[in-house]
Coordinates of C-alpha atoms in Angstrom, one line a residue:
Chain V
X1 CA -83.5 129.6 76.7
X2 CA -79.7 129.7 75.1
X3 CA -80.3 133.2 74.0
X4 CA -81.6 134.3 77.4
X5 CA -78.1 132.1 79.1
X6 CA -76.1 134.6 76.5
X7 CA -77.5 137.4 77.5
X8 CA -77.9 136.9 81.2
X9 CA -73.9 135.5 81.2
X10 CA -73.1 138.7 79.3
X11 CA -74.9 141.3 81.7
X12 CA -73.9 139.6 85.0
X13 CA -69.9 139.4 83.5
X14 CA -70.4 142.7 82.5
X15 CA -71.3 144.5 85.7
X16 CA -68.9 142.4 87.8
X17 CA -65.9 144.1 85.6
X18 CA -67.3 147.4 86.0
X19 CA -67.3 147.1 89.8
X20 CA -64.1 146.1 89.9
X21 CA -63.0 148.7 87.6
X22 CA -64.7 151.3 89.8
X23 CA -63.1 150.1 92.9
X24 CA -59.6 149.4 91.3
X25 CA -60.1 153.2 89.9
X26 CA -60.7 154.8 93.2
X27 CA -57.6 153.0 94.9
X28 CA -55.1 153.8 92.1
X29 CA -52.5 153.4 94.3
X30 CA -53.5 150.5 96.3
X31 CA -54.1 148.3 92.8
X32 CA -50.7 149.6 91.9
X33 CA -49.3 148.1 95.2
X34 CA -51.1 144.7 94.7
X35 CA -50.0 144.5 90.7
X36 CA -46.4 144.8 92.1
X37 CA -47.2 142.4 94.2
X38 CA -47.6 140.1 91.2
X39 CA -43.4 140.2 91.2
X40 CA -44.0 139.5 87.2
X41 CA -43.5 143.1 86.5
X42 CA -41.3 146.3 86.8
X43 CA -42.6 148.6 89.3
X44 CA -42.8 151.5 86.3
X45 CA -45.1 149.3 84.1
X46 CA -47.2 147.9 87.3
X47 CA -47.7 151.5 87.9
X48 CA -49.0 151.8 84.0
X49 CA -51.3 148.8 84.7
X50 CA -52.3 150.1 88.1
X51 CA -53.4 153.0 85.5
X52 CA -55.3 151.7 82.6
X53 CA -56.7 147.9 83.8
X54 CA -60.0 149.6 85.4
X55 CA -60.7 151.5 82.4
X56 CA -60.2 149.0 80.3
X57 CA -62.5 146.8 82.5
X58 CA -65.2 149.2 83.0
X59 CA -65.5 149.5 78.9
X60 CA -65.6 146.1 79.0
X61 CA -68.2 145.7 80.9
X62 CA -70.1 148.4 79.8
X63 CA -69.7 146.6 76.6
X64 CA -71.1 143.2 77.9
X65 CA -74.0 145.1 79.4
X66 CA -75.0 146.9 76.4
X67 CA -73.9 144.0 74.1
X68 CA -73.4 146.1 70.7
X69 CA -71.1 144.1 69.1
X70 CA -71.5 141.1 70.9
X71 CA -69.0 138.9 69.7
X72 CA -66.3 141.3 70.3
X73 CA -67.5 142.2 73.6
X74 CA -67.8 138.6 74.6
X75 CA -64.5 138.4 73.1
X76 CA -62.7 141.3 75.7
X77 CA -63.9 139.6 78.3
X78 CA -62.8 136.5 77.6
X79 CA -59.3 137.4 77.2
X80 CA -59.1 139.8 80.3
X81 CA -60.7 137.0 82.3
X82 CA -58.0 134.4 81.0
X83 CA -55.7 136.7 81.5
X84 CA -56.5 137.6 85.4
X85 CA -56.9 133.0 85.7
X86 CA -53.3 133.0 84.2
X87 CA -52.2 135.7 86.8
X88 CA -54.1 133.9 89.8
X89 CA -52.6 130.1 88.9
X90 CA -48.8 132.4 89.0
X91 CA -49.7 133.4 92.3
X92 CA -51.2 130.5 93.7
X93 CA -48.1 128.4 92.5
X94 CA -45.9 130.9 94.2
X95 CA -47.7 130.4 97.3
X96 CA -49.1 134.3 97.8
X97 CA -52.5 134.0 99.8
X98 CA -52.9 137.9 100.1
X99 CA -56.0 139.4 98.3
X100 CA -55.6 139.4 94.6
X101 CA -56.8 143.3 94.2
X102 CA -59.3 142.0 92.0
X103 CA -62.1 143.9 93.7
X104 CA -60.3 146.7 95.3
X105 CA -59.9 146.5 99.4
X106 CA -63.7 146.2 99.8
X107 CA -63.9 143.0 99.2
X108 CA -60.8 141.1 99.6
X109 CA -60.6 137.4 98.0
X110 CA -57.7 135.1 98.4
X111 CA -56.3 133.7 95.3
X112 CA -58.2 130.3 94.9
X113 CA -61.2 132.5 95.6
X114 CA -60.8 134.8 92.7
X115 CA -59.5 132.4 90.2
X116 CA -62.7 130.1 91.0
X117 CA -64.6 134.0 89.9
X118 CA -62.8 134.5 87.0
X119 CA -62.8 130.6 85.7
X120 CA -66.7 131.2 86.1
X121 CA -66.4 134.5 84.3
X122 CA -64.1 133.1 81.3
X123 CA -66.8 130.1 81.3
X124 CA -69.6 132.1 81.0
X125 CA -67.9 134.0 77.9
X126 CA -66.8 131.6 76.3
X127 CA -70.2 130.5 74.4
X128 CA -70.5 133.7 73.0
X129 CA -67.2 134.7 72.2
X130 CA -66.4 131.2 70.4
X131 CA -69.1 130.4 68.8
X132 CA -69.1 129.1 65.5
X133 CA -68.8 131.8 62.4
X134 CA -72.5 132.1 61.0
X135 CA -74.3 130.7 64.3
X136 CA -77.5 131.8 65.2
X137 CA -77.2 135.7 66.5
X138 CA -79.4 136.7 69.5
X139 CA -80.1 140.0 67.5
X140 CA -80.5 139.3 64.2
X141 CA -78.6 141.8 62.0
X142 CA -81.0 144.6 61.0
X143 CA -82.6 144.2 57.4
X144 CA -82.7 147.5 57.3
X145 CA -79.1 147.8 56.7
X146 CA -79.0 150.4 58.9
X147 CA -77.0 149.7 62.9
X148 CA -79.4 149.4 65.6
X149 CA -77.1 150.1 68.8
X150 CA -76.0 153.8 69.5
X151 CA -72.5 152.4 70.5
X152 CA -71.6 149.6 67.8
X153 CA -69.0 150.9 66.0
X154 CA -67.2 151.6 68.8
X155 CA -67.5 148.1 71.0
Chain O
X1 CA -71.6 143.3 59.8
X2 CA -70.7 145.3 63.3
X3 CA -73.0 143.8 66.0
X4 CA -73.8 140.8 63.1
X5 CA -74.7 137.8 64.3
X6 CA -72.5 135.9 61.8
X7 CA -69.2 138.8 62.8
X8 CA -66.2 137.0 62.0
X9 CA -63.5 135.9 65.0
X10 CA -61.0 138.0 63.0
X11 CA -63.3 141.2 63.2
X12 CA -64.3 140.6 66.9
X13 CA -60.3 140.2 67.8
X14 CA -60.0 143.5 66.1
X15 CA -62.7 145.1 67.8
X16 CA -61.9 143.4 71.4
X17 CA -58.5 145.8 70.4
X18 CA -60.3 148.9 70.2
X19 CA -62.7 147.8 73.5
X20 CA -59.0 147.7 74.9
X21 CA -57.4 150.9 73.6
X22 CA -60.7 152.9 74.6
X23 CA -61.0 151.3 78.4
X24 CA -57.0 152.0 78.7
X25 CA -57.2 155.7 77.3
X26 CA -60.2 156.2 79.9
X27 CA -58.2 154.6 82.5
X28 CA -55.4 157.4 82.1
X29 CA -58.0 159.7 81.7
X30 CA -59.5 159.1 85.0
X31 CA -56.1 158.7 86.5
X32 CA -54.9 162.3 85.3
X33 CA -58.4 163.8 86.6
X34 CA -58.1 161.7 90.0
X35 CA -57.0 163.8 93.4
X36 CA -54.0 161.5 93.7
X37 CA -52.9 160.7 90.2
X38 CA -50.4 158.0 90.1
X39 CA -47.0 159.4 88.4
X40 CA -46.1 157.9 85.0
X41 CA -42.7 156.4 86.8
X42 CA -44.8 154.9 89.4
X43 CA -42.7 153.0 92.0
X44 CA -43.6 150.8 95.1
X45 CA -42.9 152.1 98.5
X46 CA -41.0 149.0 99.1
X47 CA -38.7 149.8 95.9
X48 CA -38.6 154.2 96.2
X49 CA -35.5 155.2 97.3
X50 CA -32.7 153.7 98.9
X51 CA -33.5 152.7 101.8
X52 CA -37.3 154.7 102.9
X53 CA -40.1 152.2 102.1
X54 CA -42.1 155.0 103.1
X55 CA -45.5 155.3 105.1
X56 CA -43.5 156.6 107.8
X57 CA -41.4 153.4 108.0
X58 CA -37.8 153.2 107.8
X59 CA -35.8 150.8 105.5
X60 CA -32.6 149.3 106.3
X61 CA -30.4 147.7 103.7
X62 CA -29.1 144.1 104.1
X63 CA -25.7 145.8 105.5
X64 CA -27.7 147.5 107.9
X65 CA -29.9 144.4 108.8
X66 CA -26.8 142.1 109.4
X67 CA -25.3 144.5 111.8
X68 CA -28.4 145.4 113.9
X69 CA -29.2 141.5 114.0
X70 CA -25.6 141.0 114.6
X71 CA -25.7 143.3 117.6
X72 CA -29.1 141.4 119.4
X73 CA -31.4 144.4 119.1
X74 CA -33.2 143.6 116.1
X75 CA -35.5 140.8 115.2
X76 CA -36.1 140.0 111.8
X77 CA -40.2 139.1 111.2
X78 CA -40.5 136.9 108.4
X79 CA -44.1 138.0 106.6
X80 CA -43.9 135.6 103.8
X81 CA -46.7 132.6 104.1
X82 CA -46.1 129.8 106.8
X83 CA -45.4 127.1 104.1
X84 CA -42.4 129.5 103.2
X85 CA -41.1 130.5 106.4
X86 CA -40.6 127.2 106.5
X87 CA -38.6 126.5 104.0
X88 CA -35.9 128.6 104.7
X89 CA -35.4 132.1 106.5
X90 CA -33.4 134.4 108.2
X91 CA -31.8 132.9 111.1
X92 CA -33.9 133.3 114.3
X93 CA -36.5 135.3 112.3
X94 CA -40.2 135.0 113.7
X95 CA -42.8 134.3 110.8
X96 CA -45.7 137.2 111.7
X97 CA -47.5 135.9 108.0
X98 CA -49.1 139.0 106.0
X99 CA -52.5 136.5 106.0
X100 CA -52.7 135.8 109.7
X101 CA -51.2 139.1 111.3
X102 CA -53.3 139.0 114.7
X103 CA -52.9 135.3 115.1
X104 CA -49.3 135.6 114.5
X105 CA -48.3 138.7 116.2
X106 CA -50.4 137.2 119.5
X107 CA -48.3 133.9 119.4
X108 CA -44.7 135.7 119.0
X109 CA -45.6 138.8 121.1
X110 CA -43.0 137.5 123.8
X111 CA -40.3 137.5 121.3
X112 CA -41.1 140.8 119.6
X113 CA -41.2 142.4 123.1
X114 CA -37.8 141.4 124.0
X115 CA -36.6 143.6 120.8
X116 CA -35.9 147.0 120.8
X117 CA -36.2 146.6 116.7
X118 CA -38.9 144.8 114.4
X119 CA -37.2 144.4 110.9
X120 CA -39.7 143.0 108.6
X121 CA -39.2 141.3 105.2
X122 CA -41.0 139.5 102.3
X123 CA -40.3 137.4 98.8
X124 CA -38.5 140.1 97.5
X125 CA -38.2 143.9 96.8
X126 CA -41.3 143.3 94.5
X127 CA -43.5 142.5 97.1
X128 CA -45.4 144.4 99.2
X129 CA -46.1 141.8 102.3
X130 CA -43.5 143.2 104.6
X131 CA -45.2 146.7 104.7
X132 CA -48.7 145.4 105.3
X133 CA -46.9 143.2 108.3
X134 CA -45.5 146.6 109.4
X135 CA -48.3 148.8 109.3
X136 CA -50.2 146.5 111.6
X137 CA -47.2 145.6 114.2
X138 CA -46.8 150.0 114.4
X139 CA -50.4 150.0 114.9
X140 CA -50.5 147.1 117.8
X141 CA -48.0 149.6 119.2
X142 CA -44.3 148.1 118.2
X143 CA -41.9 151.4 118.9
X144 CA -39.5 150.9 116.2
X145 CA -40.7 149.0 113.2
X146 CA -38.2 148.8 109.7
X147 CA -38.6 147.3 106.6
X148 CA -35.7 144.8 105.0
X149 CA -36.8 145.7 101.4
X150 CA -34.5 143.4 99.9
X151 CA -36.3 140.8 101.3
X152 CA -35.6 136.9 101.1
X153 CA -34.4 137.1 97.8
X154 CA -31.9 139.7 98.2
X155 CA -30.6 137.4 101.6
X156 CA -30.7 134.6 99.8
X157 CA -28.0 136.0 96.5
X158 CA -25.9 137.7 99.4
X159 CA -25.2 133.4 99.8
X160 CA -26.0 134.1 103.9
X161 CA -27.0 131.4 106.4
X162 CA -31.0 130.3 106.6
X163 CA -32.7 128.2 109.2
X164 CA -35.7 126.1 108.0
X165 CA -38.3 125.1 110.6
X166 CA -39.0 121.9 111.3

């Protein structure tokens, strides 16, 4: 019952991110517009972030979906989830009520909105991502000694 | 031990890294094989140049602003959020919020008619508000629609007079 929470927690994170990374990748621009938004950063590296968050959200995701290295991929989310509450609180407290560009200009969310989504996210993570050093693995390590997942030396 | 049940914070930190490095190389990647590529020195529209916000609007500097709001053509269209507005804007500035456009541009539509020139500002040269607010008043048919891209904040340094609303 936990292991199936983990898993289903992991898969449902994981394919949110990699929407929004799609949709954030095909309005480049548009993100970068929203980021700048933020007013917490120099136009130059908004543009940068505008450039590299929905890749680094879509290997995340892919990540959480595939679940190689489960800890770690638990772990990315957790942190770029956190992150993205942190950024939502900032913009809440300022008093912006425009869409967060979270998930591109397809579906628009206001900021309570999307920090309620990524406080669920980051709350669904953090079981697996926390968990105690030696706790009970979902996949037990292979007693072949040999790695099991095509992809696990690189998530 | 990668993919171990028992994998070790430490490890999993390290490898979250590399989850990182590999989704932000992808996302350059994709941005350099996209058909509009954003440029390295990326800039907002509301920040590019001197005084061209772009889209097709124009930008006026605060200099500019003053003497066109000086001279009773211009109206200045606050698109901050209500609770702002509020607290202090540009003397007899309408507040057309970036969250409630239609309602907004409905309610002041007398006022902006009077006008010959819509000058529309936000928090700040950071934010992108104003040109949202005048993308939609150019496409409810305002002739002349400028951008302040200064915004409050750069109004607010210069040490010039506000009006709150009651």
């Amino acid at each position: 019952m936990r292991q199936g929470f983990t898993v289903a927690a992991s898969v449902v994170t994981g394919i949110i991110l990699i929407a929004a990374g799609v949709t954030k990748a095909g309005e480049s621009d548009a993100f970068a517009h929203a980021v700048a938004a933020y007013g917490i950063t120099p136009d130059t590296f908004s543009g940068t972030i505008a450039m590299t968050l929905p890749g680094v959200e879509m290997v995340t995701g892919i990540c959480l979906c595939l679940r190689p290295g489960r800890r770690a991929s638990a772990l990315a989310g957790l942190m770029l989830c956190t992150g993205f509450c942190l950024l939502l609180t900032w913009q809440i407290f300022r008093g912006e009520t425009a869409d967060c560009g979270c998930l591109g200009t397809a579906l628009k969310a206001s900021p309570p909105l999307a920090l309620f989504r990524a406080a669920c996210m980051a709350l669904l993570l953090a079981p697996g991502a926390l968990r105690r050093h030696g706790a009970t693995a979902i996949h037990p390590p292979s007693t072949s000694g040999k790695q099991t997942w095509p992809f696990q030396n690189f998530c | 031990m990668i993919g171990n049940g028992s994998e070790k914070f430490g490890d999993a930190a390290v490898k979250a890294g590399v989850i990182f490095a590999t989704g932000a190389l992808l996302g350059i990647g994709m941005n350099a094989l996209s058909n509009r590529p954003l440029p390295v020195a990326w800039q907002s529209e509301a920040t590019s140049g001197d005084d061209a916000p772009g889209g097709g609007i124009q930008g006026v500097s605060l200099e500019e602003l003053r003497a066109t709001l000086d001279s009773g053509e211009a109206l200045a269209v606050d698109a901050r959020h209500a609770a702002l507005y509020a607290e202090g804007h540009i003397p007899g500035a309408i507040n057309i919020a970036h969250d409630r456009i239609d309602r907004d541009m409905n309610h002041e539509s007398d006022h902006m008619a009077s006008k010959k020139v819509l000058v529309v500002y936000c928090a700040s040269p950071a934010c992108d508000n104003a040109r949202v607010v005048a993308m939609a008043l150019l496409a409810k048919g305002m002739p002349d629609v400028r951008i302040f891209k200064g915004g409050w904040k750069r109004w607010s340094e210069a040490d010039l007079p506000k009006e709150k609303s009651p």
